[in-house]
Amino acid sequence: MSLPPEKTSELKQIIQSHLKKINIHGKIQEVLAETARVDPGSGRLSEEDFRRALQRRGIIDDVMKDLRFSQEKATKTASGFPSKPFSHYGDKEMTELRQNPSRQYLHLQVLGGKAFLEHLQEPEPLPGQVSSTFTLYLHFRDQRFGSKPVPCTCEPDMRENFLLELCRDNADGGKVMDAASMLSICDPIHFVLIKTDISGETTLVSSYFLDWRTVLSSTNSKTCFAVELMGVGSECKVPAGVLTVNLELYPPPAVNLSADVISTQQSLERTRTAEKDRLFLVYAKQWWREFLEIRASHQSKLVKIFAQDENGVNRPVCSYVRVLRAGRLLESSRHAARFVSLLAHERAPMLGGGTGKQEQWCTLMAFLCRGKGDCEDHATLLCSLLLGFGLDAYVCMGTKAKGVPHTWVMTRGTDGTITFWESLTAHRYLHRPVDPDAPPLSPQPKPSSPYRTVGCVFNHQTFMANCQPSDSVELCVFDFQNPSRWKAMSEEALRSVCGPGSCTSLPPLPPLCAPSLDPSAASNQLEMEMRYLVYEHRKDLDLGTVWDDHLCYLLSSALSAYEMERCTGVSCGNEEFQDAVRRAVPDGQTFKGFPIHFLHRNARRAFATCLRSPFCEEIICCRGDSVRLAVRVWVFVYPENACAVWLMFACKYRSVL
């Protein structure tokens, strides 16, 4: 790969500056003087002998180790703390931490994987060959990290360093914690392993919670062990593979704890959690019996108190909702709804045939890392974000047309206004209930939403079941203070298993990560790929291709207006766009345009989809006099690198009859 002259000059300056910084000339003179003293009669020192002498002293290794070029920019989480998606730390940084520890860290090393038997028959990828990859994501105490992708093999070469800060809020005034204080930190390290195939589709391989506190009893506060990753969903009891992990504390505590103390603490936490879960289960069963005694028809209502996560663990549905603040990553509740809708919708995979639906809700970390999930995952995330924006938000469980189970979000205004939010599309619907006691000829509001029935609503503090005579949405009155309409669970009982710090078994809440994708570069790259595909397609039809760059630029305002309308529901800028197009298209010529929206950046997939539309195909294959084509791509990037891709094809030509 060749570099332009200015880049070559810049690279030389960086290397020279680095060599001067580490005093490489002084070190070379020391090696020359030492070699002359040890072997004064050897005569002239050859270049190979001198290189060996530098290598023996470790000077070459030091230079190459310290000279690193990072292409990844540190991203920011919603809390404002830096979170590097690809974090690597060399020996120099570790040495500095040992000598001058300003904070306390947990150094986690992944030393490789093995026994990923699903990939046993796959050959080793050749250099440059595109293959499926594994990516490991970590979450610990408001910090998120990700590894570099490695090829999927039976023994993936996953070797990474992650530096996890034990205390980020300086609650202890900057004092160094002792081992007993660290033992009280029960937050686990959440491992999420994602497989990405050659088409860019992601699959959740494993979700594992690691209790790191065993390092507190290890010699020199350092331990190495194997982590067996289990599968997810219906394969949650089947091992997916093994990772070798090394843990080390910086600085090490003055006194280590015994293994018995740590196991006793862990046993106490498990016992406390199990007792809370048992008491809540007893209460939930009693509550359910009381609910069924109200009406016999309640047996068929969609009321769900517990849901299984990706590891097959039953948890109260309220525990899937938290108050999530996005910092400066999302501007408003409308932008939050738009962001959630950009995460792809995919039902949990089901092994075998049948029309049934696989029951699997996902932890927030697994959902964000995978970038797609079912309607329950979208609804709980949107509800969490709306709560963060100060709205009175609830997740609704019910059905759509033809009795299909569905989950969506509802907000209540201070004036009693009820608004439904569809988390898969970001559409909003104002709910106006029908009055069944009104006179027959009195006007009634027409249903505006696609929802048919509602069985229960919940958020992080509340769970209520619909006990009205009919569970029809159009007849439903969302008066939660009326016990004859809604039967509520005890908030104290819910708080005991879903409140902050109530259970060590609850997955910690990860922050959102700022996008690392450059929207301008992504837009330009995809636009150039689309131009090439249009050129090749017209070439196969024996048609020439002439681009109108000015017309391409004018399409930008339309794409921007489309995305703004999706976010805010307000349409603007259409008059200016139409006026600009009229000025750019001469009299006697015809203008045609076709906008389309995607959630991915795969040019060939997008182009194939466009050709399936007869309107778009007519533009791409346009024939006439003075045909000029235009294409514009605009990639709008949201947190977690979720993308709204707007694409518009256009042409202007003089029709020849």
PDB file of C-alpha atoms in Angstrom, residues 338-578:
ATOM      1  CA  ARG A 338     -36.460   7.251  16.441  1.00  0.00           C
ATOM      2  CA  PHE A 339     -33.252   5.680  17.792  1.00  0.00           C
ATOM      3  CA  VAL A 340     -35.072   2.617  19.157  1.00  0.00           C
ATOM      4  CA  SER A 341     -36.942   2.129  15.874  1.00  0.00           C
ATOM      5  CA  LEU A 342     -33.614   1.977  13.999  1.00  0.00           C
ATOM      6  CA  LEU A 343     -32.611  -1.151  15.900  1.00  0.00           C
ATOM      7  CA  ALA A 344     -33.712  -4.037  13.704  1.00  0.00           C
ATOM      8  CA  HIS A 345     -36.700  -6.190  14.620  1.00  0.00           C
ATOM      9  CA  GLU A 346     -36.071  -9.919  14.741  1.00  0.00           C
ATOM     10  CA  ARG A 347     -37.869 -12.600  16.675  1.00  0.00           C
ATOM     11  CA  ALA A 348     -35.830 -15.040  18.734  1.00  0.00           C
ATOM     12  CA  PRO A 349     -34.701 -17.939  16.514  1.00  0.00           C
ATOM     13  CA  MET A 350     -36.668 -21.149  17.002  1.00  0.00           C
ATOM     14  CA  LEU A 351     -35.169 -24.577  16.405  1.00  0.00           C
ATOM     15  CA  GLY A 352     -37.509 -26.777  14.396  1.00  0.00           C
ATOM     16  CA  GLY A 353     -40.842 -26.083  12.753  1.00  0.00           C
ATOM     17  CA  GLY A 354     -44.098 -24.756  14.111  1.00  0.00           C
ATOM     18  CA  THR A 355     -45.743 -21.386  14.215  1.00  0.00           C
ATOM     19  CA  GLY A 356     -45.206 -20.749  17.924  1.00  0.00           C
ATOM     20  CA  LYS A 357     -43.123 -17.857  19.170  1.00  0.00           C
ATOM     21  CA  GLN A 358     -39.858 -18.482  21.034  1.00  0.00           C
ATOM     22  CA  GLU A 359     -40.060 -16.868  24.478  1.00  0.00           C
ATOM     23  CA  GLN A 360     -36.922 -14.782  24.994  1.00  0.00           C
ATOM     24  CA  TRP A 361     -36.498 -11.270  26.312  1.00  0.00           C
ATOM     25  CA  CYS A 362     -32.979  -9.845  26.261  1.00  0.00           C
ATOM     26  CA  THR A 363     -30.917  -7.957  28.792  1.00  0.00           C
ATOM     27  CA  LEU A 364     -30.255  -4.413  27.608  1.00  0.00           C
ATOM     28  CA  MET A 365     -26.528  -5.048  27.085  1.00  0.00           C
ATOM     29  CA  ALA A 366     -27.178  -8.062  24.845  1.00  0.00           C
ATOM     30  CA  PHE A 367     -29.838  -6.136  22.887  1.00  0.00           C
ATOM     31  CA  LEU A 368     -27.567  -3.132  22.275  1.00  0.00           C
ATOM     32  CA  CYS A 369     -24.525  -5.229  21.298  1.00  0.00           C
ATOM     33  CA  ARG A 370     -26.534  -7.355  18.904  1.00  0.00           C
ATOM     34  CA  GLY A 371     -28.309  -4.320  17.466  1.00  0.00           C
ATOM     35  CA  LYS A 372     -31.632  -6.102  17.000  1.00  0.00           C
ATOM     36  CA  GLY A 373     -34.319  -7.843  19.011  1.00  0.00           C
ATOM     37  CA  ASP A 374     -38.015  -8.578  19.417  1.00  0.00           C
ATOM     38  CA  CYS A 375     -40.777  -6.067  20.124  1.00  0.00           C
ATOM     39  CA  GLU A 376     -40.414  -6.617  23.901  1.00  0.00           C
ATOM     40  CA  ASP A 377     -36.758  -5.549  23.772  1.00  0.00           C
ATOM     41  CA  HIS A 378     -37.635  -2.422  21.806  1.00  0.00           C
ATOM     42  CA  ALA A 379     -40.537  -1.525  24.086  1.00  0.00           C
ATOM     43  CA  THR A 380     -38.590  -1.913  27.353  1.00  0.00           C
ATOM     44  CA  LEU A 381     -35.705   0.181  25.970  1.00  0.00           C
ATOM     45  CA  LEU A 382     -38.043   2.934  24.730  1.00  0.00           C
ATOM     46  CA  CYS A 383     -39.925   2.967  28.038  1.00  0.00           C
ATOM     47  CA  SER A 384     -36.612   3.265  29.922  1.00  0.00           C
ATOM     48  CA  LEU A 385     -35.546   6.221  27.759  1.00  0.00           C
ATOM     49  CA  LEU A 386     -38.913   7.974  28.069  1.00  0.00           C
ATOM     50  CA  LEU A 387     -38.723   7.593  31.850  1.00  0.00           C
ATOM     51  CA  GLY A 388     -35.279   9.188  31.634  1.00  0.00           C
ATOM     52  CA  PHE A 389     -36.837  12.140  29.800  1.00  0.00           C
ATOM     53  CA  GLY A 390     -39.277  12.594  32.697  1.00  0.00           C
ATOM     54  CA  LEU A 391     -42.393  11.089  31.106  1.00  0.00           C
ATOM     55  CA  ASP A 392     -44.879   8.844  32.886  1.00  0.00           C
ATOM     56  CA  ALA A 393     -44.207   5.841  30.642  1.00  0.00           C
ATOM     57  CA  TYR A 394     -45.412   2.229  30.749  1.00  0.00           C
ATOM     58  CA  VAL A 395     -44.945  -0.895  28.658  1.00  0.00           C
ATOM     59  CA  CYS A 396     -48.253  -2.296  27.368  1.00  0.00           C
ATOM     60  CA  MET A 397     -48.795  -5.974  26.592  1.00  0.00           C
ATOM     61  CA  GLY A 398     -51.717  -6.968  24.405  1.00  0.00           C
ATOM     62  CA  THR A 399     -52.551  -7.922  20.835  1.00  0.00           C
ATOM     63  CA  LYS A 400     -52.719  -6.407  17.378  1.00  0.00           C
ATOM     64  CA  ALA A 401     -54.942  -7.451  14.488  1.00  0.00           C
ATOM     65  CA  LYS A 402     -55.772 -11.180  14.234  1.00  0.00           C
ATOM     66  CA  GLY A 403     -54.864 -11.647  17.902  1.00  0.00           C
ATOM     67  CA  VAL A 404     -51.088 -11.425  17.356  1.00  0.00           C
ATOM     68  CA  PRO A 405     -49.359 -10.731  20.718  1.00  0.00           C
ATOM     69  CA  HIS A 406     -47.546  -7.417  20.749  1.00  0.00           C
ATOM     70  CA  THR A 407     -45.796  -5.024  23.123  1.00  0.00           C
ATOM     71  CA  TRP A 408     -45.740  -1.231  22.863  1.00  0.00           C
ATOM     72  CA  VAL A 409     -45.286   1.850  25.069  1.00  0.00           C
ATOM     73  CA  MET A 410     -47.807   4.251  26.572  1.00  0.00           C
ATOM     74  CA  THR A 411     -47.335   7.666  28.202  1.00  0.00           C
ATOM     75  CA  ARG A 412     -49.782   9.586  30.396  1.00  0.00           C
ATOM     76  CA  GLY A 413     -49.816  13.373  30.320  1.00  0.00           C
ATOM     77  CA  THR A 414     -50.543  15.531  33.355  1.00  0.00           C
ATOM     78  CA  ASP A 415     -53.884  16.402  31.738  1.00  0.00           C
ATOM     79  CA  GLY A 416     -54.790  12.730  31.379  1.00  0.00           C
ATOM     80  CA  THR A 417     -53.825  12.497  27.685  1.00  0.00           C
ATOM     81  CA  ILE A 418     -52.898   8.941  26.684  1.00  0.00           C
ATOM     82  CA  THR A 419     -50.350   8.481  23.888  1.00  0.00           C
ATOM     83  CA  PHE A 420     -49.273   5.146  22.412  1.00  0.00           C
ATOM     84  CA  TRP A 421     -45.702   4.833  21.080  1.00  0.00           C
ATOM     85  CA  GLU A 422     -44.881   2.076  18.612  1.00  0.00           C
ATOM     86  CA  SER A 423     -41.266   1.199  19.407  1.00  0.00           C
ATOM     87  CA  LEU A 424     -40.656  -0.571  16.072  1.00  0.00           C
ATOM     88  CA  THR A 425     -41.615   2.436  13.899  1.00  0.00           C
ATOM     89  CA  ALA A 426     -41.539   5.479  16.258  1.00  0.00           C
ATOM     90  CA  HIS A 427     -45.183   6.217  15.313  1.00  0.00           C
ATOM     91  CA  ARG A 428     -47.336   7.891  17.959  1.00  0.00           C
ATOM     92  CA  TYR A 429     -51.103   7.497  18.389  1.00  0.00           C
ATOM     93  CA  LEU A 430     -53.424   9.606  20.535  1.00  0.00           C
ATOM     94  CA  HIS A 431     -55.833   7.368  22.423  1.00  0.00           C
ATOM     95  CA  ARG A 432     -59.475   8.441  22.770  1.00  0.00           C
ATOM     96  CA  PRO A 433     -61.651   5.741  24.366  1.00  0.00           C
ATOM     97  CA  VAL A 434     -65.136   4.968  23.133  1.00  0.00           C
ATOM     98  CA  ASP A 435     -67.921   5.612  25.641  1.00  0.00           C
ATOM     99  CA  PRO A 436     -70.109   2.469  25.624  1.00  0.00           C
ATOM    100  CA  ASP A 437     -72.859   4.248  27.609  1.00  0.00           C
ATOM    101  CA  ALA A 438     -73.219   7.129  25.127  1.00  0.00           C
ATOM    102  CA  PRO A 439     -76.458   7.461  23.092  1.00  0.00           C
ATOM    103  CA  PRO A 440     -76.462   5.411  19.863  1.00  0.00           C
ATOM    104  CA  LEU A 441     -76.332   8.415  17.521  1.00  0.00           C
ATOM    105  CA  SER A 442     -73.687  10.377  19.408  1.00  0.00           C
ATOM    106  CA  PRO A 443     -70.365  10.702  17.569  1.00  0.00           C
ATOM    107  CA  GLN A 444     -67.615   8.353  18.797  1.00  0.00           C
ATOM    108  CA  PRO A 445     -63.856   8.587  18.142  1.00  0.00           C
ATOM    109  CA  LYS A 446     -62.493   6.176  15.586  1.00  0.00           C
ATOM    110  CA  PRO A 447     -59.591   3.875  16.589  1.00  0.00           C
ATOM    111  CA  SER A 448     -56.314   5.480  15.530  1.00  0.00           C
ATOM    112  CA  SER A 449     -53.886   2.769  16.662  1.00  0.00           C
ATOM    113  CA  PRO A 450     -53.287  -0.773  15.377  1.00  0.00           C
ATOM    114  CA  TYR A 451     -53.690  -2.262  18.865  1.00  0.00           C
ATOM    115  CA  ARG A 452     -56.759  -4.366  19.676  1.00  0.00           C
ATOM    116  CA  THR A 453     -56.480  -5.554  23.295  1.00  0.00           C
ATOM    117  CA  VAL A 454     -54.376  -4.672  26.340  1.00  0.00           C
ATOM    118  CA  GLY A 455     -53.862  -7.107  29.212  1.00  0.00           C
ATOM    119  CA  CYS A 456     -51.377  -5.386  31.499  1.00  0.00           C
ATOM    120  CA  VAL A 457     -49.087  -2.370  31.793  1.00  0.00           C
ATOM    121  CA  PHE A 458     -45.868  -1.998  33.779  1.00  0.00           C
ATOM    122  CA  ASN A 459     -42.726   0.045  34.309  1.00  0.00           C
ATOM    123  CA  HIS A 460     -39.834  -0.107  36.781  1.00  0.00           C
ATOM    124  CA  GLN A 461     -42.087   0.574  39.795  1.00  0.00           C
ATOM    125  CA  THR A 462     -45.593  -0.473  38.797  1.00  0.00           C
ATOM    126  CA  PHE A 463     -47.419  -3.537  37.486  1.00  0.00           C
ATOM    127  CA  MET A 464     -51.160  -3.380  36.753  1.00  0.00           C
ATOM    128  CA  ALA A 465     -53.525  -5.838  35.123  1.00  0.00           C
ATOM    129  CA  ASN A 466     -56.589  -4.757  33.181  1.00  0.00           C
ATOM    130  CA  CYS A 467     -59.702  -5.871  35.087  1.00  0.00           C
ATOM    131  CA  GLN A 468     -62.263  -3.930  33.048  1.00  0.00           C
ATOM    132  CA  PRO A 469     -65.140  -5.947  31.545  1.00  0.00           C
ATOM    133  CA  SER A 470     -63.514  -5.757  28.107  1.00  0.00           C
ATOM    134  CA  ASP A 471     -59.810  -5.692  27.343  1.00  0.00           C
ATOM    135  CA  SER A 472     -60.445  -3.930  24.027  1.00  0.00           C
ATOM    136  CA  VAL A 473     -58.134  -0.961  23.594  1.00  0.00           C
ATOM    137  CA  GLU A 474     -60.839   1.274  22.113  1.00  0.00           C
ATOM    138  CA  LEU A 475     -62.971   0.780  25.258  1.00  0.00           C
ATOM    139  CA  CYS A 476     -60.093   0.885  27.738  1.00  0.00           C
ATOM    140  CA  VAL A 477     -59.857   3.722  30.272  1.00  0.00           C
ATOM    141  CA  PHE A 478     -56.340   4.164  31.662  1.00  0.00           C
ATOM    142  CA  ASP A 479     -57.392   5.392  35.100  1.00  0.00           C
ATOM    143  CA  PHE A 480     -54.797   3.602  37.196  1.00  0.00           C
ATOM    144  CA  GLN A 481     -56.115   5.036  40.471  1.00  0.00           C
ATOM    145  CA  ASN A 482     -59.425   3.198  40.010  1.00  0.00           C
ATOM    146  CA  PRO A 483     -59.059  -0.353  41.458  1.00  0.00           C
ATOM    147  CA  SER A 484     -62.223  -1.469  39.678  1.00  0.00           C
ATOM    148  CA  ARG A 485     -60.462  -0.917  36.338  1.00  0.00           C
ATOM    149  CA  TRP A 486     -56.861  -1.875  37.144  1.00  0.00           C
ATOM    150  CA  LYS A 487     -55.528  -4.320  39.724  1.00  0.00           C
ATOM    151  CA  ALA A 488     -52.086  -3.172  40.862  1.00  0.00           C
ATOM    152  CA  MET A 489     -49.305  -5.158  42.476  1.00  0.00           C
ATOM    153  CA  SER A 490     -47.758  -3.927  45.696  1.00  0.00           C
ATOM    154  CA  GLU A 491     -45.045  -1.381  44.877  1.00  0.00           C
ATOM    155  CA  GLU A 492     -43.144  -2.526  47.958  1.00  0.00           C
ATOM    156  CA  ALA A 493     -43.127  -6.120  46.710  1.00  0.00           C
ATOM    157  CA  LEU A 494     -41.904  -4.989  43.290  1.00  0.00           C
ATOM    158  CA  ARG A 495     -39.240  -2.795  44.869  1.00  0.00           C
ATOM    159  CA  SER A 496     -37.882  -5.780  46.806  1.00  0.00           C
ATOM    160  CA  VAL A 497     -36.906  -7.594  43.582  1.00  0.00           C
ATOM    161  CA  CYS A 498     -36.694  -4.814  40.974  1.00  0.00           C
ATOM    162  CA  GLY A 499     -35.455  -1.768  42.861  1.00  0.00           C
ATOM    163  CA  PRO A 500     -31.869  -0.461  42.576  1.00  0.00           C
ATOM    164  CA  GLY A 501     -29.552  -2.706  44.611  1.00  0.00           C
ATOM    165  CA  SER A 502     -32.407  -5.012  45.597  1.00  0.00           C
ATOM    166  CA  CYS A 503     -30.933  -8.167  44.067  1.00  0.00           C
ATOM    167  CA  THR A 504     -27.432  -9.121  43.007  1.00  0.00           C
ATOM    168  CA  SER A 505     -28.995 -11.232  40.233  1.00  0.00           C
ATOM    169  CA  LEU A 506     -30.333  -8.187  38.357  1.00  0.00           C
ATOM    170  CA  PRO A 507     -28.165  -7.298  35.338  1.00  0.00           C
ATOM    171  CA  PRO A 508     -26.530  -3.863  35.739  1.00  0.00           C
ATOM    172  CA  LEU A 509     -27.796  -1.066  33.499  1.00  0.00           C
ATOM    173  CA  PRO A 510     -25.322  -0.254  30.703  1.00  0.00           C
ATOM    174  CA  PRO A 511     -24.975   3.314  29.383  1.00  0.00           C
ATOM    175  CA  LEU A 512     -25.540   4.151  25.740  1.00  0.00           C
ATOM    176  CA  CYS A 513     -22.383   4.616  23.677  1.00  0.00           C
ATOM    177  CA  ALA A 514     -21.834   7.534  21.335  1.00  0.00           C
ATOM    178  CA  PRO A 515     -21.492   6.628  17.658  1.00  0.00           C
ATOM    179  CA  SER A 516     -17.994   6.000  16.337  1.00  0.00           C
ATOM    180  CA  LEU A 517     -19.138   6.109  12.699  1.00  0.00           C
ATOM    181  CA  ASP A 518     -18.374   9.239  10.670  1.00  0.00           C
ATOM    182  CA  PRO A 519     -21.685  10.107   8.941  1.00  0.00           C
ATOM    183  CA  SER A 520     -20.052  12.129   6.133  1.00  0.00           C
ATOM    184  CA  ALA A 521     -17.543   9.400   5.274  1.00  0.00           C
ATOM    185  CA  ALA A 522     -20.229   6.717   5.432  1.00  0.00           C
ATOM    186  CA  SER A 523     -22.540   8.758   3.207  1.00  0.00           C
ATOM    187  CA  ASN A 524     -19.828   9.429   0.621  1.00  0.00           C
ATOM    188  CA  GLN A 525     -18.712   5.799   0.548  1.00  0.00           C
ATOM    189  CA  LEU A 526     -22.220   4.431   0.066  1.00  0.00           C
ATOM    190  CA  GLU A 527     -23.021   7.057  -2.583  1.00  0.00           C
ATOM    191  CA  MET A 528     -19.949   6.135  -4.619  1.00  0.00           C
ATOM    192  CA  GLU A 529     -20.905   2.459  -4.416  1.00  0.00           C
ATOM    193  CA  MET A 530     -24.427   3.246  -5.609  1.00  0.00           C
ATOM    194  CA  ARG A 531     -23.075   5.275  -8.526  1.00  0.00           C
ATOM    195  CA  TYR A 532     -20.933   2.326  -9.577  1.00  0.00           C
ATOM    196  CA  LEU A 533     -23.877  -0.097  -9.377  1.00  0.00           C
ATOM    197  CA  VAL A 534     -26.089   2.216 -11.447  1.00  0.00           C
ATOM    198  CA  TYR A 535     -23.328   2.607 -14.035  1.00  0.00           C
ATOM    199  CA  GLU A 536     -22.845  -1.169 -14.318  1.00  0.00           C
ATOM    200  CA  HIS A 537     -26.585  -1.814 -14.510  1.00  0.00           C
ATOM    201  CA  ARG A 538     -27.107   0.723 -17.301  1.00  0.00           C
ATOM    202  CA  LYS A 539     -24.031  -0.582 -19.085  1.00  0.00           C
ATOM    203  CA  ASP A 540     -25.629  -4.039 -19.223  1.00  0.00           C
ATOM    204  CA  LEU A 541     -28.634  -2.382 -20.881  1.00  0.00           C
ATOM    205  CA  ASP A 542     -26.377  -0.610 -23.432  1.00  0.00           C
ATOM    206  CA  LEU A 543     -27.220   2.753 -21.868  1.00  0.00           C
ATOM    207  CA  GLY A 544     -24.800   5.545 -21.098  1.00  0.00           C
ATOM    208  CA  THR A 545     -24.610   7.201 -17.679  1.00  0.00           C
ATOM    209  CA  VAL A 546     -24.154  10.948 -17.207  1.00  0.00           C
ATOM    210  CA  TRP A 547     -24.330  12.344 -13.677  1.00  0.00           C
ATOM    211  CA  ASP A 548     -25.628  15.792 -12.760  1.00  0.00           C
ATOM    212  CA  ASP A 549     -23.630  16.711  -9.641  1.00  0.00           C
ATOM    213  CA  HIS A 550     -25.654  19.852  -9.013  1.00  0.00           C
ATOM    214  CA  LEU A 551     -28.906  17.903  -8.996  1.00  0.00           C
ATOM    215  CA  CYS A 552     -27.298  15.334  -6.678  1.00  0.00           C
ATOM    216  CA  TYR A 553     -26.489  18.085  -4.206  1.00  0.00           C
ATOM    217  CA  LEU A 554     -30.037  19.497  -4.332  1.00  0.00           C
ATOM    218  CA  LEU A 555     -31.459  16.145  -3.181  1.00  0.00           C
ATOM    219  CA  SER A 556     -29.744  16.567   0.207  1.00  0.00           C
ATOM    220  CA  SER A 557     -32.376  18.964   1.540  1.00  0.00           C
ATOM    221  CA  ALA A 558     -35.152  16.495   0.754  1.00  0.00           C
ATOM    222  CA  LEU A 559     -33.371  13.653   2.581  1.00  0.00           C
ATOM    223  CA  SER A 560     -32.752  15.878   5.588  1.00  0.00           C
ATOM    224  CA  ALA A 561     -36.439  16.846   5.676  1.00  0.00           C
ATOM    225  CA  TYR A 562     -37.498  13.190   5.504  1.00  0.00           C
ATOM    226  CA  GLU A 563     -35.380  12.287   8.547  1.00  0.00           C
ATOM    227  CA  MET A 564     -36.576  15.333  10.476  1.00  0.00           C
ATOM    228  CA  GLU A 565     -40.166  14.329   9.807  1.00  0.00           C
ATOM    229  CA  ARG A 566     -39.468  10.783  11.055  1.00  0.00           C
ATOM    230  CA  CYS A 567     -37.954  12.214  14.247  1.00  0.00           C
ATOM    231  CA  THR A 568     -40.320  15.033  15.106  1.00  0.00           C
ATOM    232  CA  GLY A 569     -43.418  14.381  13.031  1.00  0.00           C
ATOM    233  CA  VAL A 570     -43.066  17.861  11.512  1.00  0.00           C
ATOM    234  CA  SER A 571     -42.577  18.290   7.764  1.00  0.00           C
ATOM    235  CA  CYS A 572     -40.557  21.305   6.638  1.00  0.00           C
ATOM    236  CA  GLY A 573     -38.358  22.412   3.762  1.00  0.00           C
ATOM    237  CA  ASN A 574     -40.485  20.873   1.019  1.00  0.00           C
ATOM    238  CA  GLU A 575     -41.254  24.221  -0.636  1.00  0.00           C
ATOM    239  CA  GLU A 576     -37.562  25.162  -0.895  1.00  0.00           C
ATOM    240  CA  PHE A 577     -36.688  21.763  -2.370  1.00  0.00           C
ATOM    241  CA  GLN A 578     -39.394  22.000  -5.019  1.00  0.00           C
TER     242      GLN A 578
END
